[in-house]
PDB file of N, CA and C in Angstrom:
ATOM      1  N   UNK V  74     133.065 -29.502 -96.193  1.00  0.00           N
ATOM      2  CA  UNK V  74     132.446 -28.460 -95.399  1.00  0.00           C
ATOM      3  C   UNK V  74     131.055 -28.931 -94.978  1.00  0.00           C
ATOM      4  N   UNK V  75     130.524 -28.711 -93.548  1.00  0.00           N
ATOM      5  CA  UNK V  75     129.682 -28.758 -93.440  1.00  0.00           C
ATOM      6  C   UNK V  75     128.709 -27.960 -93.795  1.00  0.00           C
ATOM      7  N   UNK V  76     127.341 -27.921 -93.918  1.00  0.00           N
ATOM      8  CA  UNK V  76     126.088 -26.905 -94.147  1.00  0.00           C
ATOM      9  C   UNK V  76     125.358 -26.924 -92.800  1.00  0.00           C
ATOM     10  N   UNK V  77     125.012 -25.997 -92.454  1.00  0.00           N
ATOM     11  CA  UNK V  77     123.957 -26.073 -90.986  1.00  0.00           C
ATOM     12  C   UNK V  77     122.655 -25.864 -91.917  1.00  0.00           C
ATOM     13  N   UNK V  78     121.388 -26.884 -91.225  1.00  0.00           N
ATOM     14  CA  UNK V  78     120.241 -26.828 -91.802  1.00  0.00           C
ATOM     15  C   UNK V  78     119.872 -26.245 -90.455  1.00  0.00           C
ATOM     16  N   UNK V  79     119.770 -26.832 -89.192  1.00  0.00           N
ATOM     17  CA  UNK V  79     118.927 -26.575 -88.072  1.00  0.00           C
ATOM     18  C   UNK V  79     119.983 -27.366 -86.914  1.00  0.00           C
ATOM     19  N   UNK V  80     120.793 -26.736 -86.476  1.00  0.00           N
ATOM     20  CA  UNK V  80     122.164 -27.092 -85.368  1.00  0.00           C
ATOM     21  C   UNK V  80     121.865 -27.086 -84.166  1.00  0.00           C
ATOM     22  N   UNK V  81     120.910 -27.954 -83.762  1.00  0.00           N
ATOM     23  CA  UNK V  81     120.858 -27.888 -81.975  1.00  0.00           C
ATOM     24  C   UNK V  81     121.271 -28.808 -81.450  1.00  0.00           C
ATOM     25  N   UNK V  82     122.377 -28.807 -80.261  1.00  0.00           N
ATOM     26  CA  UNK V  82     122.474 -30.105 -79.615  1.00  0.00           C
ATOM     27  C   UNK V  82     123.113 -30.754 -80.572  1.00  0.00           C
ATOM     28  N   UNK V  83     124.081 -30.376 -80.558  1.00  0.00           N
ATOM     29  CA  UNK V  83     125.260 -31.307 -81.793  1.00  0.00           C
ATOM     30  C   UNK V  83     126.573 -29.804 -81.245  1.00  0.00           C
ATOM     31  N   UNK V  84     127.126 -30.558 -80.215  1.00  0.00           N
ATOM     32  CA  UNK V  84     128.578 -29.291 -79.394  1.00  0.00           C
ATOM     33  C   UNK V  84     129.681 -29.745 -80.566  1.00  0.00           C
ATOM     34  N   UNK V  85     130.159 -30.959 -80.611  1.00  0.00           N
ATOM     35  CA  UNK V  85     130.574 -31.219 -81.631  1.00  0.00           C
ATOM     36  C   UNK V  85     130.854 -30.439 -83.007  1.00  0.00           C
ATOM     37  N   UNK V  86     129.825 -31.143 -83.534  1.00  0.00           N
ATOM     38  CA  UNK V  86     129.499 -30.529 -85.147  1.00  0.00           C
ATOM     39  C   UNK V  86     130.014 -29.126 -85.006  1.00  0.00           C
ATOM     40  N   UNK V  87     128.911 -28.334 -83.953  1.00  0.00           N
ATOM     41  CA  UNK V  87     129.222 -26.959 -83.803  1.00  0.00           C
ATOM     42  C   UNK V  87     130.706 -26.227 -83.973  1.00  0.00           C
ATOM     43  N   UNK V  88     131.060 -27.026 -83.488  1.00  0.00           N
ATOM     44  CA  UNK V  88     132.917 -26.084 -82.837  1.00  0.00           C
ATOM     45  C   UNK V  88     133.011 -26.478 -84.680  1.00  0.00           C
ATOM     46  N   UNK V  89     132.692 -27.954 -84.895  1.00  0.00           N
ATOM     47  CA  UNK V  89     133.626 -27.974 -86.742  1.00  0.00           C
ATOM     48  C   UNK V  89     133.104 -26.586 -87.307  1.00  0.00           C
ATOM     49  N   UNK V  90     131.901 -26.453 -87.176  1.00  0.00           N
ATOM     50  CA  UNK V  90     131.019 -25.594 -88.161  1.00  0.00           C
ATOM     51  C   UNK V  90     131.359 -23.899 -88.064  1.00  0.00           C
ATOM     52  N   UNK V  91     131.781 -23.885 -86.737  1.00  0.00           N
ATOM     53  CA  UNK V  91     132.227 -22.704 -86.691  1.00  0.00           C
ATOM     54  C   UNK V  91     133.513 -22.434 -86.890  1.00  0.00           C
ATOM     55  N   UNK V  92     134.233 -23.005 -87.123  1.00  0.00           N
ATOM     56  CA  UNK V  92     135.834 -23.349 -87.362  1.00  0.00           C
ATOM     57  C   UNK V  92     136.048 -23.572 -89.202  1.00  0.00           C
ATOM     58  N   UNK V  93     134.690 -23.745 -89.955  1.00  0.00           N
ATOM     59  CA  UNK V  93     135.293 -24.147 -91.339  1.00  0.00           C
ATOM     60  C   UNK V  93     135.635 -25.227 -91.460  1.00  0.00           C
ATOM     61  N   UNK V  94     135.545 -26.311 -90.296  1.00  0.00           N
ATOM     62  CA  UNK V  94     136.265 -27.848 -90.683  1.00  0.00           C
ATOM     63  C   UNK V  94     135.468 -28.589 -90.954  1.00  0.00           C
ATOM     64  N   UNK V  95     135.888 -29.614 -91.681  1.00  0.00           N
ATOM     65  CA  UNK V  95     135.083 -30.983 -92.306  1.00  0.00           C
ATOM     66  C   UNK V  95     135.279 -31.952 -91.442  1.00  0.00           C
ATOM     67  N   UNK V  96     134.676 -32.670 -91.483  1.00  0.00           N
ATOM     68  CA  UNK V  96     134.845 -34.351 -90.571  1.00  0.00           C
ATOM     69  C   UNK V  96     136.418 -35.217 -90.925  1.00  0.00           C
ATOM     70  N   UNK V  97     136.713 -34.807 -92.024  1.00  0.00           N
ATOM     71  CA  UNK V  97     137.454 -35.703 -92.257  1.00  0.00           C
ATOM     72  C   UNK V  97     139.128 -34.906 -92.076  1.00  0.00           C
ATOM     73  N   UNK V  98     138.828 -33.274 -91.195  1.00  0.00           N
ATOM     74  CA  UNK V  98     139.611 -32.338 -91.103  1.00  0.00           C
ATOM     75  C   UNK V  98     139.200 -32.525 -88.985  1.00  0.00           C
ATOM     76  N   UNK V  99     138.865 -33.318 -88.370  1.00  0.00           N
ATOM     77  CA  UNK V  99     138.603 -33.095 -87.005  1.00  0.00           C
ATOM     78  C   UNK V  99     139.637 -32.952 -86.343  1.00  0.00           C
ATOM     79  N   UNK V 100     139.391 -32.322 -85.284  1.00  0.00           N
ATOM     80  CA  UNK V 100     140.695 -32.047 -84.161  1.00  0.00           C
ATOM     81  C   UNK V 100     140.766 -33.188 -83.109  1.00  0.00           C
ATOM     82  N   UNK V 101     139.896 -34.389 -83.425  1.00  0.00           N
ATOM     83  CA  UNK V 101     140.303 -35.106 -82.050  1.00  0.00           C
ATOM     84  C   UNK V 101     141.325 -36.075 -82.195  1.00  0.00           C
ATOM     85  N   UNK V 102     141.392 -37.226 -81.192  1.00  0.00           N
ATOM     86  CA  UNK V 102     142.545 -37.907 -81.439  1.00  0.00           C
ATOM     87  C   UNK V 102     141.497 -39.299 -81.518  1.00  0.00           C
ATOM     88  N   UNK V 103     142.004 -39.704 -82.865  1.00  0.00           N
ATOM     89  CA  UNK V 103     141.659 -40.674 -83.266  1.00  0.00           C
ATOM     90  C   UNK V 103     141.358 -41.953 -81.873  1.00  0.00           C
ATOM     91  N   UNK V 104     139.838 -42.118 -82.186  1.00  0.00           N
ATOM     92  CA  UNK V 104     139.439 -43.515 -81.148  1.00  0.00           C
ATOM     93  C   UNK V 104     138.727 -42.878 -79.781  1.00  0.00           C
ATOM     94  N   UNK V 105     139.105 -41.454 -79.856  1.00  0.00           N
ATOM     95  CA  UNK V 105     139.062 -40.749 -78.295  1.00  0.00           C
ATOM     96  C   UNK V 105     137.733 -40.534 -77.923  1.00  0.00           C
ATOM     97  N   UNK V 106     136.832 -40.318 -76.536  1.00  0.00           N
ATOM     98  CA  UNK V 106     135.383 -40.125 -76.656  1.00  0.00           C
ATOM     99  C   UNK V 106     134.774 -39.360 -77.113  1.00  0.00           C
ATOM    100  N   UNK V 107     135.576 -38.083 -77.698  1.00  0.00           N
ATOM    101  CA  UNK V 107     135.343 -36.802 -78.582  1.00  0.00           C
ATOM    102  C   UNK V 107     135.134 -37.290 -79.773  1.00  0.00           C
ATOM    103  N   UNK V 108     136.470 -37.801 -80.263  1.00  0.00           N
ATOM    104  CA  UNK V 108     136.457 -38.290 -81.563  1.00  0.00           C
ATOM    105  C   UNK V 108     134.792 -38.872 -82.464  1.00  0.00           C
ATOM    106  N   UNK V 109     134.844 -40.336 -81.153  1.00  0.00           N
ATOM    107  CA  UNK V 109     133.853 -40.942 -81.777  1.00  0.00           C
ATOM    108  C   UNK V 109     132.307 -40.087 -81.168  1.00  0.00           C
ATOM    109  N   UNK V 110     132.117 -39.266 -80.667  1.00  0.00           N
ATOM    110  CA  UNK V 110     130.915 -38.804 -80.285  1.00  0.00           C
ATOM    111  C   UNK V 110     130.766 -37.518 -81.476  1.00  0.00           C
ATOM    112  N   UNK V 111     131.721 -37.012 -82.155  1.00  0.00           N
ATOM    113  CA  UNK V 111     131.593 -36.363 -83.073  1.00  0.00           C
ATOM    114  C   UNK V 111     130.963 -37.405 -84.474  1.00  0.00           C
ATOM    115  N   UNK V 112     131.284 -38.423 -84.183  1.00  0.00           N
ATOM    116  CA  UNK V 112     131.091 -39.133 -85.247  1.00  0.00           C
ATOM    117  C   UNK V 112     129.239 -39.445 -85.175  1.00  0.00           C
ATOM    118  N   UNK V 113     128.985 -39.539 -84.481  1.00  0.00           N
ATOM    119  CA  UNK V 113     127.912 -40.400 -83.291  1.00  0.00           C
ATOM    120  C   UNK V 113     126.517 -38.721 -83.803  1.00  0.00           C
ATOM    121  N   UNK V 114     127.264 -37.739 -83.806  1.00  0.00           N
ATOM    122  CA  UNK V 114     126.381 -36.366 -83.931  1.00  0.00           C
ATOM    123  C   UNK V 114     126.152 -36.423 -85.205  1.00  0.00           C
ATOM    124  N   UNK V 115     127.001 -36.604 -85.761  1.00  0.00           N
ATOM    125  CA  UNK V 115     126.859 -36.362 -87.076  1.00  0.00           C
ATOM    126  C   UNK V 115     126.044 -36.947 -88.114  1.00  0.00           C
ATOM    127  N   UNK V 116     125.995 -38.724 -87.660  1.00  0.00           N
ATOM    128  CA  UNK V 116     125.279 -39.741 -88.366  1.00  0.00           C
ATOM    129  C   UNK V 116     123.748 -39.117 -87.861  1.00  0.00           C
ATOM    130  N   UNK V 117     123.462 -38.458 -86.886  1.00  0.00           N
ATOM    131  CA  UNK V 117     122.305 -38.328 -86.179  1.00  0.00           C
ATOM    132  C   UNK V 117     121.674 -37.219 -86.624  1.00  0.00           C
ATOM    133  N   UNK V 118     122.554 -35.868 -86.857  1.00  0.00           N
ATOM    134  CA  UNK V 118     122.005 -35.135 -87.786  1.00  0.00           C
ATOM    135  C   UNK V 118     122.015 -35.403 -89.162  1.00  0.00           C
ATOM    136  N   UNK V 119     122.742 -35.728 -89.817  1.00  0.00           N
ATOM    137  CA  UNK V 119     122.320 -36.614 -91.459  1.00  0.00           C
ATOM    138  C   UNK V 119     121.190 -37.438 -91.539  1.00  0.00           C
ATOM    139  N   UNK V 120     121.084 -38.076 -90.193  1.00  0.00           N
ATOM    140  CA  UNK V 120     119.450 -38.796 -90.601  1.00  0.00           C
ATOM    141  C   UNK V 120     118.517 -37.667 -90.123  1.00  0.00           C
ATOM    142  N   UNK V 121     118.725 -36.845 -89.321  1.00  0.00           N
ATOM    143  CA  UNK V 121     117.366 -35.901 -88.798  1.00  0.00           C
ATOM    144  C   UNK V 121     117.090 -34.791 -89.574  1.00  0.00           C
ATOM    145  N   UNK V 122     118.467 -35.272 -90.888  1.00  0.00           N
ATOM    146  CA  UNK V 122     117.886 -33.972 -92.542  1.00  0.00           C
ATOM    147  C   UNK V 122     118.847 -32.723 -91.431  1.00  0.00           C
ATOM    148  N   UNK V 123     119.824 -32.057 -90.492  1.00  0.00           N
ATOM    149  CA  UNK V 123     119.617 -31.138 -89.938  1.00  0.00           C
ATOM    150  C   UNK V 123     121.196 -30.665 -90.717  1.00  0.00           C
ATOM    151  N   UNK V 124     121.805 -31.425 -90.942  1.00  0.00           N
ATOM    152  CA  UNK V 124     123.246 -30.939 -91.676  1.00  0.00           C
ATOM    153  C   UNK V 124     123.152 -31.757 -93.480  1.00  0.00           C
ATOM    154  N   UNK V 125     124.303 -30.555 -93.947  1.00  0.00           N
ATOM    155  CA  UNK V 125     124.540 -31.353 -95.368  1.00  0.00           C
ATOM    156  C   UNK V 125     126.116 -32.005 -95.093  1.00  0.00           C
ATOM    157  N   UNK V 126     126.336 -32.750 -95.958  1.00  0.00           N
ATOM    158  CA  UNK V 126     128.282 -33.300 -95.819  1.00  0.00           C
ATOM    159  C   UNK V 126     128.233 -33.110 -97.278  1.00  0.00           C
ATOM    160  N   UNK V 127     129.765 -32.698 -97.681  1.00  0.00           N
ATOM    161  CA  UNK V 127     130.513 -33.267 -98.437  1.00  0.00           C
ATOM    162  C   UNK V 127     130.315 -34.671 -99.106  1.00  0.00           C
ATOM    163  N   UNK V 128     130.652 -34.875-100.455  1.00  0.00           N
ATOM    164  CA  UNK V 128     130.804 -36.632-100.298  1.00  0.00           C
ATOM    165  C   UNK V 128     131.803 -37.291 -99.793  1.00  0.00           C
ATOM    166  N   UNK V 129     133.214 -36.811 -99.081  1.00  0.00           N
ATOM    167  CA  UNK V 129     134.044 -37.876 -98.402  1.00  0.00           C
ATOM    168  C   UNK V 129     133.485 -37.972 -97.293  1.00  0.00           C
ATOM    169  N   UNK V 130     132.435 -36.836 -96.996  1.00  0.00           N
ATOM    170  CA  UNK V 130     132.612 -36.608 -94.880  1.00  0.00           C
ATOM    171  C   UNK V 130     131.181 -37.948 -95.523  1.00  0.00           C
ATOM    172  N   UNK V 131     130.338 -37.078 -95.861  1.00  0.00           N
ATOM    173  CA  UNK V 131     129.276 -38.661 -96.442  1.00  0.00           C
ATOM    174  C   UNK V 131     129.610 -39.802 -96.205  1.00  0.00           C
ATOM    175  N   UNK V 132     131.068 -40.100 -97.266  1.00  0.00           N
ATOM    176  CA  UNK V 132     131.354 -41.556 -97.820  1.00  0.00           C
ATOM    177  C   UNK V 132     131.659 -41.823 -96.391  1.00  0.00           C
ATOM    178  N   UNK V 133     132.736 -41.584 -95.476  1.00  0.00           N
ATOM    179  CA  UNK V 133     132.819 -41.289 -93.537  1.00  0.00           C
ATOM    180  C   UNK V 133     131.990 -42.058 -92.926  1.00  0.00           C
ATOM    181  N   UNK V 134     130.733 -41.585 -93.247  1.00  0.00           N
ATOM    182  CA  UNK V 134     129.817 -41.947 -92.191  1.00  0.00           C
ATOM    183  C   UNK V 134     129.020 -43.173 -92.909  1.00  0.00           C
ATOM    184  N   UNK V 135     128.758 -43.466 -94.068  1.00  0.00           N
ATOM    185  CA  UNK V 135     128.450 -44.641 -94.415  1.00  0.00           C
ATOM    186  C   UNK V 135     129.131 -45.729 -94.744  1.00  0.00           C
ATOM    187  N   UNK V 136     130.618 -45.445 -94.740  1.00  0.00           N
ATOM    188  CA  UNK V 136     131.083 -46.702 -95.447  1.00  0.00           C
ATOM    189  C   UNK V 136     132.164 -47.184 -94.152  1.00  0.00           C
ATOM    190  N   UNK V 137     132.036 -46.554 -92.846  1.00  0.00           N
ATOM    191  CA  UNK V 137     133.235 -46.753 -92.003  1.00  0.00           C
ATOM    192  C   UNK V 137     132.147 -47.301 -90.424  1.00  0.00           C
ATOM    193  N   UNK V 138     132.822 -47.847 -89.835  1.00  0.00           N
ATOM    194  CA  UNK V 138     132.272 -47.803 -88.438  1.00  0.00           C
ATOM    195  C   UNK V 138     132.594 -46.896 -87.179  1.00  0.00           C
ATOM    196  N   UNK V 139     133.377 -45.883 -87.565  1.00  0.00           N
ATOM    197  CA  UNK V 139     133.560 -44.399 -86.831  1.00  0.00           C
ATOM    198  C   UNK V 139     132.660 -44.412 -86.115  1.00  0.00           C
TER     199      UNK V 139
END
């Protein structure tokens, strides 16, 4: 599950966040420009402190090139 700290400008994230879904629960199709731009929001709010992850959606974004 995600946590919202401060959600602006992340359309992405948003739709997960309002939906209850995790990263590792996404609706896109694997590789697609959705896909990876969800990926792309996410690393960006984890460094800007603005969301919390899970530790798989975490392990996701640090241990993969998504």
């Amino acid at each position: 599950m995600i946590k919202i700290k401060d959600i602006i400008g992340y359309p992405s994230l948003q739709y997960h966040i309002d939906n209850g879904l995790s990263l590792h629960e996404h609706v896109y199709r694997y590789s697609s420009d959705s896909f990876i731009n969800l990926f792309k929001e996410a690393r960006e709010a984890l460094r800007n402190g603005d969301i919390e992850l899970n530790e798989t959606d975490k392990e996701l974004l640090e241990t993969t090139d998504i």
